[in-house]
mmCIF file of C-alpha atoms and ligand atoms in Angstrom:
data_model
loop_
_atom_site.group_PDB
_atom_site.id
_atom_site.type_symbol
_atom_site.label_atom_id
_atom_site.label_comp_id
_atom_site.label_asym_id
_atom_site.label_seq_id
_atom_site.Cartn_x
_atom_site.Cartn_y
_atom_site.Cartn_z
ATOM 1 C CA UNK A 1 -87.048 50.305 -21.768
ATOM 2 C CA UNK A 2 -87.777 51.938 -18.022
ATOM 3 C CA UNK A 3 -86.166 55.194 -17.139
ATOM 4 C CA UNK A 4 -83.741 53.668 -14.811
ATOM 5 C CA UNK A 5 -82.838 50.782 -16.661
ATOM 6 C CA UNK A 6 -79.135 50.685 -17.582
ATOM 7 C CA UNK A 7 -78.034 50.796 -21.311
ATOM 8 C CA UNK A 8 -76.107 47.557 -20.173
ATOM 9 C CA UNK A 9 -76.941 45.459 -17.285
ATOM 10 C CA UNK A 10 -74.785 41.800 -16.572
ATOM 11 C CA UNK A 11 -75.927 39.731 -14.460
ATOM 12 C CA UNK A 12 -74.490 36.954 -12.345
ATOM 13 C CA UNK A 13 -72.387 36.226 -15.553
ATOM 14 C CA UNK A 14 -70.291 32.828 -15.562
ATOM 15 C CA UNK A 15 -67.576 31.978 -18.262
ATOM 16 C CA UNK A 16 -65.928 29.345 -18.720
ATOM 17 C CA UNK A 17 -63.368 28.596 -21.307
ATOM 18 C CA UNK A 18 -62.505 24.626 -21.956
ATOM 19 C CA UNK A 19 -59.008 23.155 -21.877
ATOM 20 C CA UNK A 20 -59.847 20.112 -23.536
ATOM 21 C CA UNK A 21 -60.949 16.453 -22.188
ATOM 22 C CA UNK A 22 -58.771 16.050 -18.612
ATOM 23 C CA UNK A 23 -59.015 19.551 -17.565
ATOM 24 C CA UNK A 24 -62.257 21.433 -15.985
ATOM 25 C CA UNK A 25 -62.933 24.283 -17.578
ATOM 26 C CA UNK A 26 -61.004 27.791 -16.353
ATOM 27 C CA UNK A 27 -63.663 29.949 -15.094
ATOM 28 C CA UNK A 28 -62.778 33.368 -16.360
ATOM 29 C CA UNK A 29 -65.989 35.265 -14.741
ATOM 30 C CA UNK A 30 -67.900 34.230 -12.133
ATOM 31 C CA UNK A 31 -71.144 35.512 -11.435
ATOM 32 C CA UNK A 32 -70.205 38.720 -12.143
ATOM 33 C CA UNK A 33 -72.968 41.695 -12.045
ATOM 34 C CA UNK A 34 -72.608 45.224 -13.587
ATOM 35 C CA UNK A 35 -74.056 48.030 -15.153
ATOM 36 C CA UNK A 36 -73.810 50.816 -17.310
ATOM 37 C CA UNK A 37 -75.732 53.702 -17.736
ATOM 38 C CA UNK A 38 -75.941 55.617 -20.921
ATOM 39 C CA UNK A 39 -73.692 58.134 -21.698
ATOM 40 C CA UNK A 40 -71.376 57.096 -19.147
ATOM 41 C CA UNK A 41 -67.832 55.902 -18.922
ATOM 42 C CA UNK A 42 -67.829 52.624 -16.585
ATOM 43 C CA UNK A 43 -64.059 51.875 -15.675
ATOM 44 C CA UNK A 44 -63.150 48.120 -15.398
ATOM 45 C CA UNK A 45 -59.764 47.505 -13.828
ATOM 46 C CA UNK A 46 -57.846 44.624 -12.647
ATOM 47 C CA UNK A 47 -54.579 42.951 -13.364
ATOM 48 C CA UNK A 48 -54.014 40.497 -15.954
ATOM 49 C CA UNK A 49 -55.493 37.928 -16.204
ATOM 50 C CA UNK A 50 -58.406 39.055 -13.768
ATOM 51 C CA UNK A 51 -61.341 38.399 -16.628
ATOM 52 C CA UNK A 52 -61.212 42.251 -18.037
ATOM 53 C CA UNK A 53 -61.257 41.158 -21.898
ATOM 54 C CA UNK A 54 -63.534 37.999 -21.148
ATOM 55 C CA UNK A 55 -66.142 41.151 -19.730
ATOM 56 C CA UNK A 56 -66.027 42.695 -22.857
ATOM 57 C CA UNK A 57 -66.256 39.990 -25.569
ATOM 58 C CA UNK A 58 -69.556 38.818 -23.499
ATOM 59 C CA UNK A 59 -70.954 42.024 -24.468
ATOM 60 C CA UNK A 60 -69.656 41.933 -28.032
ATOM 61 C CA UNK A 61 -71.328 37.963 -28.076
ATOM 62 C CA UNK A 62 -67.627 36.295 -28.615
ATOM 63 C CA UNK A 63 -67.543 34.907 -24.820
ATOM 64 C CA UNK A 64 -68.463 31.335 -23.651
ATOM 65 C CA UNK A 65 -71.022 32.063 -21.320
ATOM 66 C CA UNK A 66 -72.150 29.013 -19.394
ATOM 67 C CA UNK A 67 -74.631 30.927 -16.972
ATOM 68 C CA UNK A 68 -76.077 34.860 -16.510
ATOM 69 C CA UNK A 69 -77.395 36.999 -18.713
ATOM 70 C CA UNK A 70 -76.357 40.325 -20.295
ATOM 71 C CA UNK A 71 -79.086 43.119 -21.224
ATOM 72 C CA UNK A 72 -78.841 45.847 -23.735
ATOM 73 C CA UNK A 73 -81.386 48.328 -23.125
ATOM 74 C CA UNK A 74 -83.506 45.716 -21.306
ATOM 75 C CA UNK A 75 -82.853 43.071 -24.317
ATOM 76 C CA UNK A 76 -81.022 40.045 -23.793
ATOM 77 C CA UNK A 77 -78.283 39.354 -25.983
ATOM 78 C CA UNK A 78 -76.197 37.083 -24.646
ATOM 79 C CA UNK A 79 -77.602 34.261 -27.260
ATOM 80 C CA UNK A 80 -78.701 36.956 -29.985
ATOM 81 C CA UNK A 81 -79.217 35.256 -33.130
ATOM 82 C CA UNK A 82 -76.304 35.679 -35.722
ATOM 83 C CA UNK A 83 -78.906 38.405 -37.431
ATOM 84 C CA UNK A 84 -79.045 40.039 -34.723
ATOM 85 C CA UNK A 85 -75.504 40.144 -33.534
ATOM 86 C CA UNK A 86 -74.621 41.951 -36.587
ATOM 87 C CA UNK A 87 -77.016 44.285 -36.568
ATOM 88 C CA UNK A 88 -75.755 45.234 -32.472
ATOM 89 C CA UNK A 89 -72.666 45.737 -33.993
ATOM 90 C CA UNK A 90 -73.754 49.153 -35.172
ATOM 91 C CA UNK A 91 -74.908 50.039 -31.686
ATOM 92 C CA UNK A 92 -72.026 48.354 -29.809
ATOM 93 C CA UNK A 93 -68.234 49.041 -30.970
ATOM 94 C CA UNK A 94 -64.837 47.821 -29.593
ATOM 95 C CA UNK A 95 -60.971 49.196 -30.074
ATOM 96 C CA UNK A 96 -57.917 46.891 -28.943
ATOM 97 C CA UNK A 97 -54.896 47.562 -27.579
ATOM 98 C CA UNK A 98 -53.313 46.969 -30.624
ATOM 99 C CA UNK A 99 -54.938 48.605 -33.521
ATOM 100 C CA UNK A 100 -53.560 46.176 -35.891
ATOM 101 C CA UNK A 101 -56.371 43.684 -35.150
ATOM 102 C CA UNK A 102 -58.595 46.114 -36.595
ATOM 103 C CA UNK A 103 -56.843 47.922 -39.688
ATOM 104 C CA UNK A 104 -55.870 45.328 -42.218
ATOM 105 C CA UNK A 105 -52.581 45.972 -43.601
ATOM 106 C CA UNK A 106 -53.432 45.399 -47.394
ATOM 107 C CA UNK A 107 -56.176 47.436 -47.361
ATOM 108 C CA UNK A 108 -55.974 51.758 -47.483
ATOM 109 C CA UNK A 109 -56.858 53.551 -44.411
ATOM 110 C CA UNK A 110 -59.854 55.080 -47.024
ATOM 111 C CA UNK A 111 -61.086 51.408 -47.594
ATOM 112 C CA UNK A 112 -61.368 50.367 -43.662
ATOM 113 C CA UNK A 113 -62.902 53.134 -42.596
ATOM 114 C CA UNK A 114 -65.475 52.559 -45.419
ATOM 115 C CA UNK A 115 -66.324 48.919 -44.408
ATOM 116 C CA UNK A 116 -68.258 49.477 -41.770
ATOM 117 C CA UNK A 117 -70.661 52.199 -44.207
ATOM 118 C CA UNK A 118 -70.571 49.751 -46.604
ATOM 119 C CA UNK A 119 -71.401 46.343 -44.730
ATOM 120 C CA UNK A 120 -74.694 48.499 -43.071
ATOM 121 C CA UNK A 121 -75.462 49.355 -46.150
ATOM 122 C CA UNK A 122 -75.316 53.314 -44.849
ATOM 123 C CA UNK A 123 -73.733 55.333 -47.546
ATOM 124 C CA UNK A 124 -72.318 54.134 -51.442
ATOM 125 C CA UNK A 125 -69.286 55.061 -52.704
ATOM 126 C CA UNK A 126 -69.067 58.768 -52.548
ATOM 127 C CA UNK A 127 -71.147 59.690 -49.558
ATOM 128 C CA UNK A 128 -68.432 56.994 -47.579
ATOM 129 C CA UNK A 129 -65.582 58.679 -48.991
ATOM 130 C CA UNK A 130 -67.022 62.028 -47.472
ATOM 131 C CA UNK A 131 -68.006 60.445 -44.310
ATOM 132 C CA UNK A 132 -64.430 59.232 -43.990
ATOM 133 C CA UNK A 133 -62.610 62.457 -44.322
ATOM 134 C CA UNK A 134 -64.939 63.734 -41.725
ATOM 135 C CA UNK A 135 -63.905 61.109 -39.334
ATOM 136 C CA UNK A 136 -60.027 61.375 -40.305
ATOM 137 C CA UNK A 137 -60.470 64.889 -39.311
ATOM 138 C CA UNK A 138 -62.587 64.666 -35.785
ATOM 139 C CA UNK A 139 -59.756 62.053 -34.963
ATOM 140 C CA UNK A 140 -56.723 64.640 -35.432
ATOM 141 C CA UNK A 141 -55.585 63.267 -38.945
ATOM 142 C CA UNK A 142 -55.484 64.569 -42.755
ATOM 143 C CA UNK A 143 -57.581 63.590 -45.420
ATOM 144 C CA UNK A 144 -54.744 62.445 -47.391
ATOM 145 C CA UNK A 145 -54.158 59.250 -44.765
ATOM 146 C CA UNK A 146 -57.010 57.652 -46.655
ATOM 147 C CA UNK A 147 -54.790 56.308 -49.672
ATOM 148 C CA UNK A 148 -51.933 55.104 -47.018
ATOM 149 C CA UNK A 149 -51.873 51.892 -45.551
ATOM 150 C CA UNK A 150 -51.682 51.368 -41.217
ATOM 151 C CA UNK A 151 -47.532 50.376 -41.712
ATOM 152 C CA UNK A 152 -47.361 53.991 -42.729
ATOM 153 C CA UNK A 153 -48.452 55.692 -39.722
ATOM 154 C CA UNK A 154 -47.098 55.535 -35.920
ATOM 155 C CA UNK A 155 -48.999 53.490 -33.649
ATOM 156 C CA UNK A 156 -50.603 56.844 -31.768
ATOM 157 C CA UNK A 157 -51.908 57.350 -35.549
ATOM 158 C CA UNK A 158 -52.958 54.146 -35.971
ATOM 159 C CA UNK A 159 -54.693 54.162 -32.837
ATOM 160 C CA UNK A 160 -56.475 57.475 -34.251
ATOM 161 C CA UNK A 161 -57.636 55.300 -37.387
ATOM 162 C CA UNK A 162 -59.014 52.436 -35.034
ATOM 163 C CA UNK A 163 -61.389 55.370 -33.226
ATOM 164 C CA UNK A 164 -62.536 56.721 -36.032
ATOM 165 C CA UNK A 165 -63.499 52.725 -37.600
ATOM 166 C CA UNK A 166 -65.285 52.199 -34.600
ATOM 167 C CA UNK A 167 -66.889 55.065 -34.256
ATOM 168 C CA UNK A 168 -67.834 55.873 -37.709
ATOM 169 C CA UNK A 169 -70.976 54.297 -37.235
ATOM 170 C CA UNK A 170 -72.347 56.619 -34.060
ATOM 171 C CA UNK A 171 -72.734 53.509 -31.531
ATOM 172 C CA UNK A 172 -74.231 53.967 -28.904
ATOM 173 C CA UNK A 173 -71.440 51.817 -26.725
ATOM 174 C CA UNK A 174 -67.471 51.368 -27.214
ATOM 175 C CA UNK A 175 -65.569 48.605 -25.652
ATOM 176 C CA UNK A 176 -62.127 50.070 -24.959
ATOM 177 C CA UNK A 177 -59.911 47.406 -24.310
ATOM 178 C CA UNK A 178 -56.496 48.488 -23.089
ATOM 179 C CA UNK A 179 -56.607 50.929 -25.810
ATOM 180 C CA UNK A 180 -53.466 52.644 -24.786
ATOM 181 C CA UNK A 181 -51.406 50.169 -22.716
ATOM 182 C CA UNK A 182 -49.075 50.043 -25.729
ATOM 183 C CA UNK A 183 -48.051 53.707 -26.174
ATOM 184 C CA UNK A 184 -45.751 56.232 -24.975
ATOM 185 C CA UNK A 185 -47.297 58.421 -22.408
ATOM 186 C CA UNK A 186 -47.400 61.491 -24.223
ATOM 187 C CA UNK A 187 -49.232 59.272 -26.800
ATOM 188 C CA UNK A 188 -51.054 58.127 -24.313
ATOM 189 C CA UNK A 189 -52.495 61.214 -22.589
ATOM 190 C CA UNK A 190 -53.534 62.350 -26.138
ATOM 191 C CA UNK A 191 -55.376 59.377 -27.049
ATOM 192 C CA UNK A 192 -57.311 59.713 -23.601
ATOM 193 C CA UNK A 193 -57.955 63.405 -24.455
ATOM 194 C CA UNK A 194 -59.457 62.225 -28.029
ATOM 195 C CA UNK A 195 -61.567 60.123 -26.451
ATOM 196 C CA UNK A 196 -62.768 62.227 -23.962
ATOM 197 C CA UNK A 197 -63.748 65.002 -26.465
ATOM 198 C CA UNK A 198 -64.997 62.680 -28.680
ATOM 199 C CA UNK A 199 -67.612 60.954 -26.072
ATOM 200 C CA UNK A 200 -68.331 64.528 -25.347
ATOM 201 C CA UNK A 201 -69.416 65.456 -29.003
ATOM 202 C CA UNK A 202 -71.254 62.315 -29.575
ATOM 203 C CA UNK A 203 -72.505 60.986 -26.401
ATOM 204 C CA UNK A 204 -71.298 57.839 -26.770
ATOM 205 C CA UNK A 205 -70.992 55.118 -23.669
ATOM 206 C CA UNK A 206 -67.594 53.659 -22.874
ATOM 207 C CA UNK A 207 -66.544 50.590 -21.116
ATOM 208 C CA UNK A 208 -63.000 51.716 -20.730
ATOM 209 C CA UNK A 209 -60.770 48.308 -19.948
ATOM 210 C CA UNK A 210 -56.970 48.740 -18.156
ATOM 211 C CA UNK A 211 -55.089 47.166 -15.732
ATOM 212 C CA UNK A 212 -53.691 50.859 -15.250
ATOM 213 C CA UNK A 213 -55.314 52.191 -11.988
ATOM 214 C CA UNK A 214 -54.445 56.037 -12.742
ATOM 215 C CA UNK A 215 -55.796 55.500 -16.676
ATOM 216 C CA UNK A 216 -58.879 54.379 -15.218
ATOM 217 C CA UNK A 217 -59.579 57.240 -12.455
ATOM 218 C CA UNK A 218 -58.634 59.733 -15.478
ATOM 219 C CA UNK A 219 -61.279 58.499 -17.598
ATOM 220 C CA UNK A 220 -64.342 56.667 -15.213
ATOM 221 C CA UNK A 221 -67.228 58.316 -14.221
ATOM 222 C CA UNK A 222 -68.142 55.140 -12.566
ATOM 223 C CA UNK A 223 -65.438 51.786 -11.594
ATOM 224 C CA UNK A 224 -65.592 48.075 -11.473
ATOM 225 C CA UNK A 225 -63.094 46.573 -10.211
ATOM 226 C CA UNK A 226 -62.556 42.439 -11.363
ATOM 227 C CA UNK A 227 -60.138 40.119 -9.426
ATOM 228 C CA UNK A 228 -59.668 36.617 -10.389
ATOM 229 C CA UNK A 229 -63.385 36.764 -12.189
ATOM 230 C CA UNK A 230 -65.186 38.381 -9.763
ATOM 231 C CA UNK A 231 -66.343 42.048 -9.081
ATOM 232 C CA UNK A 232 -64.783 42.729 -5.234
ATOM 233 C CA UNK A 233 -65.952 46.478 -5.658
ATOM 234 C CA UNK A 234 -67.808 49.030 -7.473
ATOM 235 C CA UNK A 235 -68.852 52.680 -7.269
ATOM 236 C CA UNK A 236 -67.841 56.505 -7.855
ATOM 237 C CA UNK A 237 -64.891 56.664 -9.116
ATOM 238 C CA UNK A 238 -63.878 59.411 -7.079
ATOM 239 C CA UNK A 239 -65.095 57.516 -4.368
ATOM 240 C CA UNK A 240 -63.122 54.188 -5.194
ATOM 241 C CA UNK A 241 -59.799 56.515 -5.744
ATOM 242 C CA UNK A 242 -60.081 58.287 -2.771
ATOM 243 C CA UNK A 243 -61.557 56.021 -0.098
ATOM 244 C CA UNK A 244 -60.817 52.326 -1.587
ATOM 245 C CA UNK A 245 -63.276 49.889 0.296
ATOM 246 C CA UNK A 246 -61.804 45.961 -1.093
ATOM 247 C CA UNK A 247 -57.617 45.218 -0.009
ATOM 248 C CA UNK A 248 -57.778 44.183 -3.260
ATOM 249 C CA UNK A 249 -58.790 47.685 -4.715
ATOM 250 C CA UNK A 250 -56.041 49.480 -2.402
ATOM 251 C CA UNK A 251 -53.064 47.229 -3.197
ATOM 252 C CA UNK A 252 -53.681 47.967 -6.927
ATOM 253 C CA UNK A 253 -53.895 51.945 -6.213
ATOM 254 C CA UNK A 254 -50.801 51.419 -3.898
ATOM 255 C CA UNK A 255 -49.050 49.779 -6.878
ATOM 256 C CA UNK A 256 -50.143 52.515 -9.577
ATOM 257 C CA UNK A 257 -47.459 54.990 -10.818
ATOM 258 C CA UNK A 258 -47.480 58.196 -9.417
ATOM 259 C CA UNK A 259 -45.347 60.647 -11.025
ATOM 260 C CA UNK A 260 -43.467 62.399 -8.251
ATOM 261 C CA UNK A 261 -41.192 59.446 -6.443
ATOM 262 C CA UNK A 262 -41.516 60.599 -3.219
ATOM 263 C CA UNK A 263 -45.200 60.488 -3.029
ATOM 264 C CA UNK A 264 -45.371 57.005 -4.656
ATOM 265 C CA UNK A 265 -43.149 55.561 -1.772
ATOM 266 C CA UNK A 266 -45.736 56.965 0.211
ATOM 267 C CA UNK A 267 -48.075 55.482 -1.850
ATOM 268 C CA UNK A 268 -46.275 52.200 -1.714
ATOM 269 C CA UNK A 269 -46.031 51.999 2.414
ATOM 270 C CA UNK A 270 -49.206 50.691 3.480
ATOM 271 C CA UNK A 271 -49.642 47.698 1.936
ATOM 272 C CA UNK A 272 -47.377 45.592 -0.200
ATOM 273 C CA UNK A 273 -48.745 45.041 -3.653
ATOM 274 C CA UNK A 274 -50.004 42.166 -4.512
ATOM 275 C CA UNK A 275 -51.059 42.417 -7.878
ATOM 276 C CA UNK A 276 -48.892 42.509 -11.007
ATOM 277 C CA UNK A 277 -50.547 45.716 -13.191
ATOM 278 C CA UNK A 278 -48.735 44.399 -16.353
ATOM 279 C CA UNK A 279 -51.180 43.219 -19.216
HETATM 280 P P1 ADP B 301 -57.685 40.230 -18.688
HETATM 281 O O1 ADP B 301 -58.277 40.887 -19.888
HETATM 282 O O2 ADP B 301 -58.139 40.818 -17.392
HETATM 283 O O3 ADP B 301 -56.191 40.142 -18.762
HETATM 284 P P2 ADP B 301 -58.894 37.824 -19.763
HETATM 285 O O4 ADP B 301 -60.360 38.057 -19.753
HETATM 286 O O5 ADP B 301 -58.171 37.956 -21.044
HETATM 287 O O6 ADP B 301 -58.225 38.726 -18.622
HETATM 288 O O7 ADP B 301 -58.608 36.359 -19.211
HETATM 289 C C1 ADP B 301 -59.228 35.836 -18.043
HETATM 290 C C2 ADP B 301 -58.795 34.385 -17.885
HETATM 291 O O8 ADP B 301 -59.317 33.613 -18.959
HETATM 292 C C3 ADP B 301 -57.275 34.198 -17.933
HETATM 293 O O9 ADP B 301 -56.935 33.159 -17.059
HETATM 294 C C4 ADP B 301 -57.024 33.798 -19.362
HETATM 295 O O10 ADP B 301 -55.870 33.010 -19.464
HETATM 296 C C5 ADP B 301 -58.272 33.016 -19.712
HETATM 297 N N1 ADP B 301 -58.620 33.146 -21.142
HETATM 298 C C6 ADP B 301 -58.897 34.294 -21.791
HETATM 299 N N2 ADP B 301 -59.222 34.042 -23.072
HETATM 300 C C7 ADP B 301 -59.154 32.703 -23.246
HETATM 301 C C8 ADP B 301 -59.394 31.831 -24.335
HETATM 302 N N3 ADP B 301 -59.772 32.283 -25.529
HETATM 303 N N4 ADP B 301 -59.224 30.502 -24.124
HETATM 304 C C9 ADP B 301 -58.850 30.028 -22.922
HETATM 305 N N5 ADP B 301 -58.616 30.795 -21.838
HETATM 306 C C10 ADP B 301 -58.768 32.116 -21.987
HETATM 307 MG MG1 MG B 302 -57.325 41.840 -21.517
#
């Protein structure tokens, strides 16, 4: 790998998703091109619908790609062999909105968090249990969640538990896919803030996924932002908050909740938005 290239680089990436025999195909990306650097936190927003998830699972290898390519550290991996799709998956992560796609409810908190250790084959019994209290801990928890099972704990919790799964391993890249679009905003800030310290501590790269345009600024260092499968704008994110370039890109800013009313009718005047932000 060069010096400048990305961790992640997609290009011209098409996706199309069949609907059976008398329909075309819905194209859910369309030549869309964009990178990530390491240790950075690229922000992809967009409202539903607009191909955010369909980004993601091409990078995780679960997307049907009909043209483009996506790079990982200058390898192409868009048709990695099954043997070497799993053994990405220690390098690239993902957490969902809703952590229960991730923590199976029959099995302890103690026992997910060990799969991972176990399927690489990266610590036995004991050495995973010890591993796993570290990782309860760095995520805000208590030791003692690892004989409890995910009903037990609140959903902020549970999002705790799906961090610490995914990042148990030390990947080098997390897929964050609407990872807080289904809590309470207190939750919400404090599952940001986790994040944020935690990608401090390990380095770790983020694709951070929301249709939530203030989420995104909070947490980008870089955004992409997707409307009906295509990339109208990239850059800064300071930049991109401050001095939107696409209509597209300034409706959905117009149409992001500020907290003080009087400023988001302000907010609101310019243009009428267009999008819906709801996921
Ligand atoms: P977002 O995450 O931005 O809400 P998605 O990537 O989930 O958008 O979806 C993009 C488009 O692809 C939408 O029109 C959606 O209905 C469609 N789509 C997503 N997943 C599938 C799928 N598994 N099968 C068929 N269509 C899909
Ligand atoms: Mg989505």
């Amino acid at each position: 790998m060069t010096v400048s290239e990305p961790l992640v680089r997609v290009e011209e990436l098409t996706v199309d998703y069949p609907r059976g025999r008398r329909l075309p195909p819905l194209r859910a990306l369309d030549r869309v091109s964009v990178t990530i650097s390491q240790g950075e936190t690229l922000g992809l927003v967009g409202e539903s619908g607009s191909g955010k998830s369909t980004l993601g699972d091409a990078i995780l290898g679960f997307a049907p790609a009909v043209a483009g390519a996506v790079y990982y550290r200058g390898e192409e991996i868009l048709h990695a062999r099954p043997k070497r799709r799993r053994e990405l998956t220690r390098q690239i992560q993902v957490i969902f909105q809703n952590p229960y796609g991730s923590l199976n409810p029959a099995k302890t908190i103690g026992e997910t968090l060990a799969e991972p250790l176990r399927f690489h084959r990266l610590a036995g019994a004991a050495a995973a249990r010890e591993k796993v209290a570290e990782w309860l801990e760095l995520v805000g928890m208590a030791p003692e969640a690892m004989k409890l099972y995910p009903s037990e704990f609140s959903g902020g919790q549970r999002q705790r538990i799906a961090i610490a799964r995914a990042l148990i391993l030390e990947p080098e890249l997390v897929v964050c896919d609407e990872v807080v679009s289904a809590l309470d905003l207190s939750v919400q800030a404090q599952i940001l803030n986790l994040l944020t310290s935690l990608k401090e501590r390990l380095g770790v790269t983020y694709l951070f996924i929301t249709h939530d345009m203030a989420v995104v600024e909070y947490m980008s260092d870089r955004i992409a932002v997707l409307h009906r499968g295509g990339v109208v704008e990239q850059g800064e994110a300071s930049r991109i908050a401050a001095n939107p370039a696409d209509p597209y890109t300034q409706a959905l800013i117009a149409a992001a909740p500020v907290p003080d009313p009087a400023v988001q009718r302000q907010r609101r005047r310019p243009t009428r938005p267009e999008p819906t932000t709801r996921n």
